[in-house]
mmCIF file of C-alpha atoms and ligand atoms in Angstrom:
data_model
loop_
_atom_site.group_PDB
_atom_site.id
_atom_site.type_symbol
_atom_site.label_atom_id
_atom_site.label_comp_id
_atom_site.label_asym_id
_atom_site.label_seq_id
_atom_site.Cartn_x
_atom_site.Cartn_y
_atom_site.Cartn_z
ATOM 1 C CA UNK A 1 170.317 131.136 -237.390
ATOM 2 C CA UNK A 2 168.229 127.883 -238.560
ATOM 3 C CA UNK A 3 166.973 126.474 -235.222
ATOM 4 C CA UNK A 4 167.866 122.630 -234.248
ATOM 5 C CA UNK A 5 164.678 121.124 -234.957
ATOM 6 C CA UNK A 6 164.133 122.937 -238.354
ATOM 7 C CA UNK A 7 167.669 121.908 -239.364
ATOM 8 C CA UNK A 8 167.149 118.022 -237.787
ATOM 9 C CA UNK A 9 163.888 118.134 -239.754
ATOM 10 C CA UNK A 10 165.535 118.724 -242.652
ATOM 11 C CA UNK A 11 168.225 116.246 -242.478
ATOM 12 C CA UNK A 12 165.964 113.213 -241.797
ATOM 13 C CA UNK A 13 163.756 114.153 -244.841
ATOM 14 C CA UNK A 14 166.933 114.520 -247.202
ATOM 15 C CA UNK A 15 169.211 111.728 -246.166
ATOM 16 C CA UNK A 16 169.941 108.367 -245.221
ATOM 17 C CA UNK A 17 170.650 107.661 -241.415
ATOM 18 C CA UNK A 18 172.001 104.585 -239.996
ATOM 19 C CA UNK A 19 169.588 101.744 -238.761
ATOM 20 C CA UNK A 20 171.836 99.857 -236.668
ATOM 21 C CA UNK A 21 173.001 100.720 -233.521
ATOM 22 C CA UNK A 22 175.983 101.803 -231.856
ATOM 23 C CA UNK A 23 178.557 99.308 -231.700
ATOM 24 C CA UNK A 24 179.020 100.695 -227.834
ATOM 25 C CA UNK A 25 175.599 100.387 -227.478
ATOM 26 C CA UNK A 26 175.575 96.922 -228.235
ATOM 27 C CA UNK A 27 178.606 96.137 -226.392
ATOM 28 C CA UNK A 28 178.071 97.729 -223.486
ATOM 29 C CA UNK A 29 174.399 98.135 -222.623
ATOM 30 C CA UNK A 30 174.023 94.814 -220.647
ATOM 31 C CA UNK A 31 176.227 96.173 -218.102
ATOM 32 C CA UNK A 32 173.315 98.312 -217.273
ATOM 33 C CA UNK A 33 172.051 97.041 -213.514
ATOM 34 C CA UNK A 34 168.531 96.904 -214.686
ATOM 35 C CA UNK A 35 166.017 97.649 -217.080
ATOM 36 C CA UNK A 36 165.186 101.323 -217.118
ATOM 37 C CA UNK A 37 167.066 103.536 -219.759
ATOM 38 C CA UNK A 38 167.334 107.027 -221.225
ATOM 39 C CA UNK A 39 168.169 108.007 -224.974
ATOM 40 C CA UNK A 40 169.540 111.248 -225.318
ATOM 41 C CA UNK A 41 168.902 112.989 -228.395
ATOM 42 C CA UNK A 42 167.675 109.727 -229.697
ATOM 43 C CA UNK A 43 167.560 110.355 -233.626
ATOM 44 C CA UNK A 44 166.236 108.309 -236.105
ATOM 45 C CA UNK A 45 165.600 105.765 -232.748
ATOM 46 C CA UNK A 46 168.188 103.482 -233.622
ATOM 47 C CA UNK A 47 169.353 102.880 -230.440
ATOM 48 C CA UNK A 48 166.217 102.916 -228.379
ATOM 49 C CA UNK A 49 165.216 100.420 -230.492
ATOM 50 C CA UNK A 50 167.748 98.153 -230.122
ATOM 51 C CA UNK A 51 167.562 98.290 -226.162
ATOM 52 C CA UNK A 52 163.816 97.625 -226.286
ATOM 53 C CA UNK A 53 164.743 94.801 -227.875
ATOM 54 C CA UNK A 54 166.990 93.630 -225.114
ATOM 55 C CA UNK A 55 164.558 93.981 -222.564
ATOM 56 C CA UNK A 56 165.009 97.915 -221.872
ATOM 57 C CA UNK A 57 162.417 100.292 -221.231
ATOM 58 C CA UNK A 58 163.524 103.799 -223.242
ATOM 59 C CA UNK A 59 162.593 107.037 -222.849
ATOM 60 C CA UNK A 60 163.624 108.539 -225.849
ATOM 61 C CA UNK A 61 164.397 112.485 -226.461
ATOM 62 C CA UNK A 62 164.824 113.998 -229.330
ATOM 63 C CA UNK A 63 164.090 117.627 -230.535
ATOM 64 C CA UNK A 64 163.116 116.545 -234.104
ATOM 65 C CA UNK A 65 159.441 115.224 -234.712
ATOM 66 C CA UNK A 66 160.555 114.013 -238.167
ATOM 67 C CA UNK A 67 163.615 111.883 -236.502
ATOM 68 C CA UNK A 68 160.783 110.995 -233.624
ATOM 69 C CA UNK A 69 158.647 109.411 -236.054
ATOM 70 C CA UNK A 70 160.566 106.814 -237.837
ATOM 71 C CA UNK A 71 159.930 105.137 -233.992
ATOM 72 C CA UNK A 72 157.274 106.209 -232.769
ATOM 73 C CA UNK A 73 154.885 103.344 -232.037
ATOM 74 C CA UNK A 74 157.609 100.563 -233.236
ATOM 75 C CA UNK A 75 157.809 99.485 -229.308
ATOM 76 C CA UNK A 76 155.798 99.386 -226.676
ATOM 77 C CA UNK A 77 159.187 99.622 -224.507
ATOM 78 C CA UNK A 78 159.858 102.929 -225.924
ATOM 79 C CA UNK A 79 158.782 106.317 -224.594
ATOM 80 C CA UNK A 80 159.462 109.022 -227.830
ATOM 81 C CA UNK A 81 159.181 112.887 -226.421
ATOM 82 C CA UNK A 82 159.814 115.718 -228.224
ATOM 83 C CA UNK A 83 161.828 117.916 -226.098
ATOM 84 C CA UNK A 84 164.208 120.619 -226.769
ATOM 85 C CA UNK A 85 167.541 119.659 -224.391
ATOM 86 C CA UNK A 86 169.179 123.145 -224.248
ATOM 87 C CA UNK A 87 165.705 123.088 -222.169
ATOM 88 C CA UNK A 88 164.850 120.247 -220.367
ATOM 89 C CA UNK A 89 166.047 118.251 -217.187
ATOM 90 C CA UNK A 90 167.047 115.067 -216.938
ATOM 91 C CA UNK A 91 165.206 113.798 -213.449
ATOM 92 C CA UNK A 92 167.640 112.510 -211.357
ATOM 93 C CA UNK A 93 168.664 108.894 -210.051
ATOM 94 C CA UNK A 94 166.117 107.244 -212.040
ATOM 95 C CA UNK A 95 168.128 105.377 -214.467
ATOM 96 C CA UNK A 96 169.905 102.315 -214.977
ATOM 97 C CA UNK A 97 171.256 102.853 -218.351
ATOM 98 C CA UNK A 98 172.077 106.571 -219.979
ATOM 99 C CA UNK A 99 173.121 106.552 -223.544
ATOM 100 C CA UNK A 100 174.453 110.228 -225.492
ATOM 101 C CA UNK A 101 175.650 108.918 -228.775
ATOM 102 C CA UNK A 102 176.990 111.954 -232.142
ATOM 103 C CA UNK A 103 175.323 114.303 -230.040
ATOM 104 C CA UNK A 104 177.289 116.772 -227.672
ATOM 105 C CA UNK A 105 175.261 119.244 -225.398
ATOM 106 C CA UNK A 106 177.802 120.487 -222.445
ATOM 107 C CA UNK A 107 174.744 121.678 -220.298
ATOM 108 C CA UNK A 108 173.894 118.642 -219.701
ATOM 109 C CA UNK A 109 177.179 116.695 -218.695
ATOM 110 C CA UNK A 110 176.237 117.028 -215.087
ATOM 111 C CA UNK A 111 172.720 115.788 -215.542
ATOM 112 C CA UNK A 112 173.683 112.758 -217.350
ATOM 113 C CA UNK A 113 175.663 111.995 -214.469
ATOM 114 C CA UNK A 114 173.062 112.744 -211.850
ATOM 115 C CA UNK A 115 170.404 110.928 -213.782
ATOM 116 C CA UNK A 116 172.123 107.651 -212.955
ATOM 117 C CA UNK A 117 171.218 105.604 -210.167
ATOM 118 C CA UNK A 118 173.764 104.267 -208.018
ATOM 119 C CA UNK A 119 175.389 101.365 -210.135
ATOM 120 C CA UNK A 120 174.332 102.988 -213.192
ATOM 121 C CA UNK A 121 175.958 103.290 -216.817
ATOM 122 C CA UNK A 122 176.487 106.037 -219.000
ATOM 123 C CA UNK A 123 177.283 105.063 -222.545
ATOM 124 C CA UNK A 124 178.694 108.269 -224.245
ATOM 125 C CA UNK A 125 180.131 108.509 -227.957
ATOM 126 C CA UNK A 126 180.463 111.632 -229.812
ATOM 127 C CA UNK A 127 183.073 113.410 -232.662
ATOM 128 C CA UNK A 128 186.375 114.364 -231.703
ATOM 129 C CA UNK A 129 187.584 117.980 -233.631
ATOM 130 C CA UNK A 130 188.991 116.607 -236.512
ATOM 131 C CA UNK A 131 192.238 116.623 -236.510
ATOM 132 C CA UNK A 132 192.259 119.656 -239.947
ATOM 133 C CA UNK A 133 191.067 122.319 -239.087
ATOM 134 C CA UNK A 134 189.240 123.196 -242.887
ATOM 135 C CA UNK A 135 187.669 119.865 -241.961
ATOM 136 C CA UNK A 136 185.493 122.092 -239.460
ATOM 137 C CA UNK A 137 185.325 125.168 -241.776
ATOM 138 C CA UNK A 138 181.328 125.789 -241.679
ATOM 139 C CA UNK A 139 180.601 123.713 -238.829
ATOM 140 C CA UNK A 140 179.466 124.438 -235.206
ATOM 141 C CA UNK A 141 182.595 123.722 -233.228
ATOM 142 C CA UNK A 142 181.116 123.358 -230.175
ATOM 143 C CA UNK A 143 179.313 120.209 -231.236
ATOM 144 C CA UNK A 144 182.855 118.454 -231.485
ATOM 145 C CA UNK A 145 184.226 117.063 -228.427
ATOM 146 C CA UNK A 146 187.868 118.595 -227.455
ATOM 147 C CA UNK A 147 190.902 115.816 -226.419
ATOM 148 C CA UNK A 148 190.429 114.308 -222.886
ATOM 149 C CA UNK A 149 187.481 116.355 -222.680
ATOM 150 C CA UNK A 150 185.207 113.528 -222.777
ATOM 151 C CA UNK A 151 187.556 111.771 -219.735
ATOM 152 C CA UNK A 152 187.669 114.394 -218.086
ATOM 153 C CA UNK A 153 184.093 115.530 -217.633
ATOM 154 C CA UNK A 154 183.293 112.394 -216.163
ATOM 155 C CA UNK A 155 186.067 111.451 -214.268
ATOM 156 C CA UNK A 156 183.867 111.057 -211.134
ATOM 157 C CA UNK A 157 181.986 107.766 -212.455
ATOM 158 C CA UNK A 158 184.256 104.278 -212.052
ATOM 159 C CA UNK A 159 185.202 104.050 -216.235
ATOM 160 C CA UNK A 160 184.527 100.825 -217.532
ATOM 161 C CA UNK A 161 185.711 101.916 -220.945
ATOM 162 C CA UNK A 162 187.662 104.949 -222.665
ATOM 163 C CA UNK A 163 188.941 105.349 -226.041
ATOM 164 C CA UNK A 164 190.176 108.634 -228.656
ATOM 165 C CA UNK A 165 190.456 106.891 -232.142
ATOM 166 C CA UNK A 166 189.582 106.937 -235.625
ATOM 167 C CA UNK A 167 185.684 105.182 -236.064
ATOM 168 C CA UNK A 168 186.953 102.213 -238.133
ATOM 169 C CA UNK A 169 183.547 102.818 -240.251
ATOM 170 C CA UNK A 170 184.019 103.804 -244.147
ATOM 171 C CA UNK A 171 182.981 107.254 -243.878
ATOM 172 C CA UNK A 172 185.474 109.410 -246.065
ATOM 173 C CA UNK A 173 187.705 110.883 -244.263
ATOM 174 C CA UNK A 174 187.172 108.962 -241.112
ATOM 175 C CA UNK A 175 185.656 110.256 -238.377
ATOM 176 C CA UNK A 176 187.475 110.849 -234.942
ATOM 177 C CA UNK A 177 185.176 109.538 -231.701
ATOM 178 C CA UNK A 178 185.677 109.712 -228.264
ATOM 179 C CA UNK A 179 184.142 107.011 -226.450
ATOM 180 C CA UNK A 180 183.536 106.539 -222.734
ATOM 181 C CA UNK A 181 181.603 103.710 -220.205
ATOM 182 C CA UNK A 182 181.244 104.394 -217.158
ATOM 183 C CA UNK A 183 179.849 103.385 -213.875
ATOM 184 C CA UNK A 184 178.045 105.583 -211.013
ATOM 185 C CA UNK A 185 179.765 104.941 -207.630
ATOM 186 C CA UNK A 186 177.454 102.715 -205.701
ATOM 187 C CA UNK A 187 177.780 105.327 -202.291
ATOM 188 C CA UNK A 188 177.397 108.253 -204.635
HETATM 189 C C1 LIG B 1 173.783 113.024 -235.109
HETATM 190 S S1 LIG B 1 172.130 112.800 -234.547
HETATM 191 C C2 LIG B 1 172.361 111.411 -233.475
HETATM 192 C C3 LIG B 1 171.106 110.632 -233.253
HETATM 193 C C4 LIG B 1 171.241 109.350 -232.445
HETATM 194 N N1 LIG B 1 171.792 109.581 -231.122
HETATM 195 C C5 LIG B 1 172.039 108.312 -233.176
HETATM 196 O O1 LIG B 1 173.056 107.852 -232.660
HETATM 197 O O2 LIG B 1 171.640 107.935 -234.280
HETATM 198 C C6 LIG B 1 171.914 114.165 -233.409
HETATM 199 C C7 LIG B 1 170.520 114.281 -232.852
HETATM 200 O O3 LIG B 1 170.473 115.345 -231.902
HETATM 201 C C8 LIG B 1 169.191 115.927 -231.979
HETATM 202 N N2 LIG B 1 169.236 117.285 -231.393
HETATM 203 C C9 LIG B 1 169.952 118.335 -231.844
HETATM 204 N N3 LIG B 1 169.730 119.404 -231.060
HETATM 205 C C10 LIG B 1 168.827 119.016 -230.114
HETATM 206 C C11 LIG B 1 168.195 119.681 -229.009
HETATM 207 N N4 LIG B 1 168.441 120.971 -228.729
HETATM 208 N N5 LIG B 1 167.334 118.971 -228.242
HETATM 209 C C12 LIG B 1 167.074 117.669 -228.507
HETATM 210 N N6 LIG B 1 167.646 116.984 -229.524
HETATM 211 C C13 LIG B 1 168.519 117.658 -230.321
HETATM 212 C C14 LIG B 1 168.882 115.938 -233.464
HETATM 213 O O4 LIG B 1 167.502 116.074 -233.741
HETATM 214 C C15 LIG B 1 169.455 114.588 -233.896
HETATM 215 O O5 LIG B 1 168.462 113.580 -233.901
#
C-alpha cells in the first residue's frame, strides 16, 4: 500500500488546498490560556499560520515535506517538523492550545489529551462516515470518525463546544464533521 507521505506528497503537488483556516480555529483558539500551541498533522499550514498570527507559538507536524513547505519559513512563530504520527509522542502538559483538524489518528486520542496543560484547549474537527455507504467505497474507513465517537473519546475534558452536522461549505455532496472544544480540568 502507498505510504502516507508518498500519497500526501502527491496530493499537495496535484491539487488545490484551502488557505484559510478553520472556522473552529478561528472561533475558538483565543480560549486557549496562553500562547503555546500544537498543530497536528498541520497540512498545507493553514492553521498554524493563522495562530502565529494571533500571537501563538506553533509547533507544527505534519508527515508530508511537500505540505511542510508551503510554510516553512512564513513565521518565525512557527515550528514545521516532519514527523510520522503513527510514530511520534506528543510530550505531555506542555500546551495551551491543541488543534487536530480532517485528520483522524485514534493512537493518539489519549496524547492529545495529555499534551494539554491544565486549563488547556483541544480544538478537534474531523469527517463523520458519510451517511452512504458507496460514498466510502475506496476509502480508508478508519480515517472517518464514527457517531458520538468524537464525544465520547474525550468526555474527560470540560466541553466548551460539540456539534455532528453537515459542513455548511459548498463541497458536493456535503461533508459530515464532528466538531468538539474542550477544556482540560484545571486539578487534572
Ligand atoms: C486532510 S489534511 C489536513 C491538513 C490540515 N490539518 C488542515 O486542516 O488543512 C491531512 C493531513 O494529515 C497528514 N498526515 C497523514 N498521515 C500522517 C502521519 N502518519 N503523520 C503525520 N501526518 C500525517 C497529511 O500529510 C495531511 O497534511
Amino acid at each position: 500500500m502507498i505510504d502516507d507521505r508518498t500519497h500526501w506528497n502527491e496530493r499537495y503537488r496535484s491539487r488545490p488546498h484551502p488557505q484559510e483556516a478553520a472556522a473552529i480555529v478561528r472561533e475558538y483558539a483565543g480560549l486557549a490560556p496562553g500562547r503555546r500551541a500544537l498543530d497536528v498533522a498541520a497540512g498545507n499550514g493553514r492553521n498554524a499560520l493563522f495562530l502565529a498570527a494571533a500571537g501563538f507559538t506553533v509547533d507544527a507536524l505534519d508527515i508530508s515535506d511537500e505540505g511542510l513547505s508551503r510554510f516553512a519559513g512564513l513565521s518565525p512563530r512557527v515550528r514545521p517538523a516532519c514527523v510520522d504520527l503513527d510514530r511520534f509522542d506528543i510530550p505531555r502538559g506542555r500546551y495551551d492550545l491543541i488543534v487536530n483538524i480532517l485528520y483522524v489518528n485514534r493512537r493518539l486520542f489519549p496524547a492529545l489529551r495529555e499534551g494539554l496543560r491544565p486549563g488547556g484547549v483541544l480544538i478537534f474537527e474531523s469527517l463523520l462516515m458519510p451517511a452512504d455507504p458507496a460514498e466510502a467505497a475506496g476509502r480508508r474507513l478508519d480515517y472517518y470518525l464514527r457517531e458520538n465517537e468524537l464525544l465520547h473519546s474525550f468526555l474527560s475534558l470540560h466541553l466548551l463546544f460539540y456539534r455532528e452536522a453537515e459542513s455548511k461549505g459548498e463541497e458536493e455532496p456535503p461533508r459530515r464533521l464532528a466538531s468538539l472544544v474542550g477544556r482540560r480540568r484545571r486539578g487534572d
